[in-house]
CSV table of C-alpha atoms in Angstrom, one decimal:
chain,number,residue,atom,x,y,z
A,20,MET,CA,9.7,9.2,-21.7
A,21,ALA,CA,10.7,6.4,-19.3
A,22,ASP,CA,9.9,7.5,-15.8
A,23,LEU,CA,8.4,4.5,-14.0
A,24,LEU,CA,9.9,2.4,-11.2
A,25,LEU,CA,8.9,-1.3,-11.1
A,26,ALA,CA,9.1,-2.7,-7.5
A,27,ILE,CA,8.8,-6.3,-6.7
A,28,ASP,CA,8.6,-8.3,-3.4
A,29,THR,CA,8.9,-12.1,-3.2
A,30,ALA,CA,10.6,-12.3,0.2
A,31,ASN,CA,7.6,-13.8,2.1
A,32,GLU,CA,4.3,-15.4,1.2
A,33,ARG,CA,3.2,-12.6,-1.0
A,34,CYS,CA,4.1,-12.2,-4.7
A,35,SER,CA,3.9,-8.4,-5.2
A,36,ALA,CA,4.6,-5.9,-7.9
A,37,ALA,CA,4.0,-2.2,-8.3
A,38,LEU,CA,4.5,0.6,-10.7
A,39,TYR,CA,5.5,4.0,-9.3
A,40,SER,CA,5.8,7.3,-11.2
A,41,LEU,CA,9.2,8.9,-10.5
A,42,ARG,CA,8.1,12.2,-12.0
A,43,GLU,CA,4.7,12.4,-10.2
A,44,GLU,CA,5.9,10.6,-7.0
A,45,ARG,CA,2.9,8.4,-6.7
A,46,LEU,CA,1.9,4.8,-7.1
A,47,LEU,CA,0.2,4.0,-10.4
A,48,ALA,CA,-0.7,0.3,-10.0
A,49,LEU,CA,0.0,-2.7,-7.8
A,50,HIS,CA,-0.8,-6.4,-7.8
A,51,GLU,CA,-0.4,-8.8,-5.0
A,52,GLU,CA,-1.1,-12.5,-4.5
A,53,GLU,CA,-0.9,-14.5,-1.3
A,54,ILE,CA,0.7,-17.6,-2.7
A,55,GLY,CA,2.9,-19.0,0.1
A,56,ARG,CA,5.2,-20.7,-2.3
A,57,GLY,CA,5.7,-20.8,-6.1
A,58,HIS,CA,7.0,-17.3,-6.6
A,59,ALA,CA,9.1,-18.3,-9.6
A,60,GLU,CA,6.0,-19.6,-11.4
A,61,ARG,CA,3.9,-16.5,-10.7
A,62,LEU,CA,6.2,-13.5,-10.6
A,63,MET,CA,6.3,-12.6,-14.3
A,64,GLY,CA,2.5,-13.0,-14.5
A,65,VAL,CA,2.1,-10.6,-11.6
A,66,ILE,CA,4.5,-8.1,-13.3
A,67,ALA,CA,2.5,-8.4,-16.6
A,68,ASP,CA,-0.7,-7.8,-14.7
A,69,VAL,CA,0.6,-4.6,-13.1
A,70,LEU,CA,1.9,-3.3,-16.4
A,71,ALA,CA,-1.4,-4.0,-18.0
A,72,GLU,CA,-3.3,-2.2,-15.2
A,73,ALA,CA,-1.2,0.9,-15.6
A,74,GLY,CA,-1.3,0.7,-19.4
A,75,ALA,CA,2.5,0.9,-19.4
A,76,PRO,CA,4.9,-0.8,-21.8
A,77,TRP,CA,8.2,-2.3,-20.7
A,78,ARG,CA,10.1,0.6,-22.3
A,79,ALA,CA,8.5,3.0,-19.7
A,80,ILE,CA,10.4,1.5,-16.9
A,81,ALA,CA,13.4,3.7,-15.8
A,82,LYS,CA,14.4,2.0,-12.5
A,83,LEU,CA,13.8,-1.2,-10.6
A,84,GLY,CA,13.4,-1.9,-6.9
A,85,VAL,CA,13.4,-5.3,-5.1
A,86,CYS,CA,13.0,-6.6,-1.6
A,87,ILE,CA,16.3,-8.3,-0.8
A,88,GLY,CA,15.2,-9.9,2.5
A,89,PRO,CA,15.5,-11.1,5.1
A,90,GLY,CA,12.7,-13.6,4.5
A,91,SER,CA,12.2,-16.8,2.5
A,92,PHE,CA,15.5,-18.0,1.2
A,93,THR,CA,14.0,-19.2,-2.1
A,94,GLY,CA,11.6,-16.2,-2.5
A,95,ILE,CA,14.5,-13.8,-2.1
A,96,ARG,CA,16.5,-15.5,-4.7
A,97,VAL,CA,13.6,-15.5,-7.2
A,98,GLY,CA,13.0,-11.7,-6.7
A,99,VAL,CA,16.7,-10.7,-6.9
A,100,ALA,CA,17.4,-12.9,-9.9
A,101,CYS,CA,14.4,-11.5,-11.7
A,102,VAL,CA,15.4,-7.9,-11.1
A,103,ARG,CA,19.0,-8.7,-12.1
A,104,GLY,CA,17.8,-10.1,-15.4
A,105,LEU,CA,15.5,-7.1,-16.0
A,106,GLU,CA,18.3,-4.7,-15.1
A,107,LEU,CA,20.5,-6.2,-17.9
A,108,SER,CA,17.7,-6.6,-20.5
A,109,LEU,CA,16.1,-3.2,-20.0
A,110,LYS,CA,19.5,-1.4,-19.3
A,111,VAL,CA,18.1,0.4,-16.3
A,112,PRO,CA,19.5,0.8,-12.7
A,113,ALA,CA,18.2,-1.4,-9.8
A,114,VAL,CA,18.2,-1.0,-6.0
A,115,GLY,CA,17.7,-3.4,-3.2
A,116,ILE,CA,15.7,-2.6,-0.1
A,117,SER,CA,15.6,-4.6,3.1
A,118,SER,CA,12.3,-6.1,4.0
A,119,LEU,CA,12.7,-4.8,7.6
A,120,GLU,CA,13.3,-1.2,6.4
A,121,ALA,CA,10.3,-1.4,4.1
A,122,LEU,CA,8.2,-2.8,7.0
A,123,ALA,CA,9.2,0.0,9.3
A,124,ALA,CA,9.0,2.9,6.8
A,125,PRO,CA,5.2,3.6,7.1
A,126,ASP,CA,5.5,3.9,10.9
A,127,TRP,CA,8.7,5.8,11.4
A,128,THR,CA,7.0,9.2,10.9
A,129,GLU,CA,5.3,8.5,14.3
A,130,GLY,CA,8.3,7.4,16.3
A,131,PRO,CA,11.1,4.8,16.5
A,132,VAL,CA,10.3,1.4,15.0
A,133,LEU,CA,11.4,-2.1,15.7
A,134,ALA,CA,10.8,-4.3,12.6
A,135,VAL,CA,10.9,-8.0,13.6
A,136,HIS,CA,10.3,-11.1,11.5
A,137,ASP,CA,9.8,-14.6,12.9
A,138,ALA,CA,12.8,-16.5,11.5
A,139,LYS,CA,11.7,-19.8,13.1
A,140,ARG,CA,14.2,-22.2,14.7
A,141,GLY,CA,14.2,-20.0,17.8
A,142,GLU,CA,15.4,-16.8,16.1
A,143,VAL,CA,14.0,-13.5,14.9
A,144,TYR,CA,15.3,-11.1,12.2
A,145,ALA,CA,15.3,-7.6,13.6
A,146,ALA,CA,16.2,-4.0,12.7
A,147,LEU,CA,15.7,-0.8,14.7
A,148,PHE,CA,15.0,2.6,13.2
A,149,ALA,CA,14.8,6.0,14.8
A,150,GLN,CA,11.9,8.4,14.1
A,151,GLY,CA,12.4,9.7,10.6
A,152,GLY,CA,14.2,6.5,9.4
A,153,GLU,CA,17.8,6.7,10.7
A,154,THR,CA,19.0,3.1,11.2
A,155,LEU,CA,20.0,2.4,14.8
A,156,TRP,CA,20.6,-1.3,14.3
A,157,GLU,CA,21.1,-2.9,11.0
A,158,PRO,CA,19.2,-6.2,10.2
A,159,GLN,CA,20.5,-9.1,12.2
A,160,ALA,CA,19.4,-12.6,13.4
A,161,LEU,CA,18.8,-12.7,17.2
A,162,ALA,CA,17.5,-14.9,19.9
A,163,PRO,CA,14.2,-13.4,21.1
A,164,SER,CA,15.6,-12.9,24.6
A,165,ASP,CA,18.1,-10.4,23.0
A,166,LEU,CA,15.4,-8.0,21.9
A,167,SER,CA,15.3,-6.1,25.2
A,168,GLY,CA,18.9,-5.0,24.8
A,169,PHE,CA,18.4,-4.4,21.1
A,170,VAL,CA,15.7,-1.7,21.6
A,171,ALA,CA,17.4,-0.1,24.6
A,172,GLN,CA,18.4,3.0,22.6
A,173,ALA,CA,15.0,3.4,20.9
A,174,GLY,CA,13.5,5.9,23.4
A,175,ALA,CA,9.9,6.6,24.0
A,176,GLY,CA,7.1,5.8,21.6
A,177,LEU,CA,8.5,2.6,20.1
A,178,ARG,CA,6.3,0.8,17.6
A,179,VAL,CA,6.8,-2.9,16.7
A,180,VAL,CA,5.8,-4.3,13.3
A,181,GLY,CA,6.3,-7.6,11.4
A,182,THR,CA,5.5,-11.3,11.7
A,183,GLY,CA,7.5,-11.4,15.0
A,184,VAL,CA,5.3,-8.9,16.9
A,185,GLU,CA,3.8,-11.4,19.3
A,186,ILE,CA,7.3,-12.8,20.0
A,187,ALA,CA,8.5,-9.3,20.8
A,188,ARG,CA,5.5,-8.6,23.0
A,189,GLU,CA,6.3,-11.7,25.1
A,190,VAL,CA,9.9,-10.5,25.6
A,191,LEU,CA,9.3,-6.7,26.0
A,192,GLY,CA,6.0,-6.8,27.8
A,193,ASP,CA,2.7,-5.2,26.9
A,194,GLY,CA,3.5,-1.7,28.1
A,195,ALA,CA,6.9,-1.4,26.4
A,196,ALA,CA,5.7,-0.4,22.9
A,197,LEU,CA,2.8,0.0,20.6
A,198,PHE,CA,2.5,-3.5,19.0
A,199,ARG,CA,1.0,-3.6,15.5
A,200,PRO,CA,0.2,-7.2,14.6
A,201,GLU,CA,-1.8,-6.0,11.6
A,202,THR,CA,1.4,-4.8,10.0
A,203,ARG,CA,2.9,-8.2,9.2
A,204,LEU,CA,4.3,-8.0,5.7
A,205,VAL,CA,6.0,-5.4,3.5
A,206,SER,CA,3.8,-2.7,1.9
A,207,ILE,CA,4.8,-2.8,-1.8
A,208,GLU,CA,4.0,1.0,-1.9
A,209,ALA,CA,6.5,1.6,0.9
A,210,LEU,CA,9.1,-0.5,-0.9
A,211,ALA,CA,8.5,1.5,-4.1
A,212,ARG,CA,8.9,4.9,-2.4
A,213,LEU,CA,12.1,3.8,-0.7
A,214,ALA,CA,13.5,2.5,-3.9
A,215,ALA,CA,12.6,5.7,-5.8
A,216,GLY,CA,14.7,7.7,-3.4
A,217,ARG,CA,17.6,5.3,-3.2
A,218,ALA,CA,20.7,5.8,-5.4
A,219,PRO,CA,21.9,2.6,-7.1
A,220,ALA,CA,25.1,1.2,-5.6
A,221,GLY,CA,25.8,-1.9,-7.7
A,222,PRO,CA,23.5,-4.8,-8.5
A,223,PRO,CA,21.1,-5.8,-5.7
A,224,LEU,CA,22.3,-8.7,-3.6
A,225,PRO,CA,20.2,-11.0,-1.3
A,226,LEU,CA,20.3,-10.2,2.4
A,227,TYR,CA,20.7,-13.6,4.0
A,228,LEU,CA,21.2,-13.5,7.8
A,229,ARG,CA,21.7,-17.3,8.0
A,230,GLY,CA,22.0,-20.3,5.7
A,231,ALA,CA,19.1,-21.9,3.9
A,232,ASP,CA,16.8,-24.1,6.0
A,233,ALA,CA,16.8,-26.7,3.2
A,234,LYS,CA,19.9,-28.9,3.1
A,235,ALA,CA,21.3,-30.4,0.0
A,236,GLN,CA,20.6,-34.1,-0.3
A,237,VAL,CA,23.5,-36.5,-0.7
A,238,PRO,CA,23.0,-39.0,-3.5
A,239,LEU,CA,22.4,-42.6,-2.4
A,240,GLY,CA,25.5,-43.8,-4.1
A,241,LEU,CA,27.7,-41.3,-2.3
A,242,ARG,CA,26.1,-42.2,1.1
A,243,ALA,CA,26.8,-45.9,0.5
A,244,ALA,CA,30.4,-45.1,-0.4
A,245,ALA,CA,30.9,-43.0,2.8
A,246,HIS,CA,30.0,-46.0,5.0
């Protein structure tokens, strides 16, 4: 009987996949590679590795979960496109999970959590969650100086996770929260658990909080014609 969830994350420098048993509510296998770039070339190999580790065929997959961002523009597209293709070919439902929600989930049993990602270009991506996981602020792009107001309703015991931890520390001050620089990237297990409990609501869509950093190049002939 098909009862496995396949979760993938290509939103940042890792290329990750995991298999989670929906019936037993436990992780069966995971495979992660720190590759920086090149997710499109490696993702199907990583998925094949995790299926082989669990000894599971494709037909055992009953649900899909994918990290929809924010994060790397190209990486997000790779992951979402892969899951959309598998959703159609395997005829199983898929759900998208924000990278900031997955970052925060392992810590929100202890208190409110600010998940913050260094978005470069003088911005951060941030989301705020109450203890237990209620969303206080949805993911958004902010200037670092806006973080003080962003966390005002968090209350005591705030924890800060993500690649933007040190940026948040500079703005909020050392005593304002428990800063966790070791929790930089999404736990694929946390992503799988969130996806397992999330009802599908249409095909997963990328969560872009701003446009791509890369700009389309104008062909030389068109440049010349414009002058």
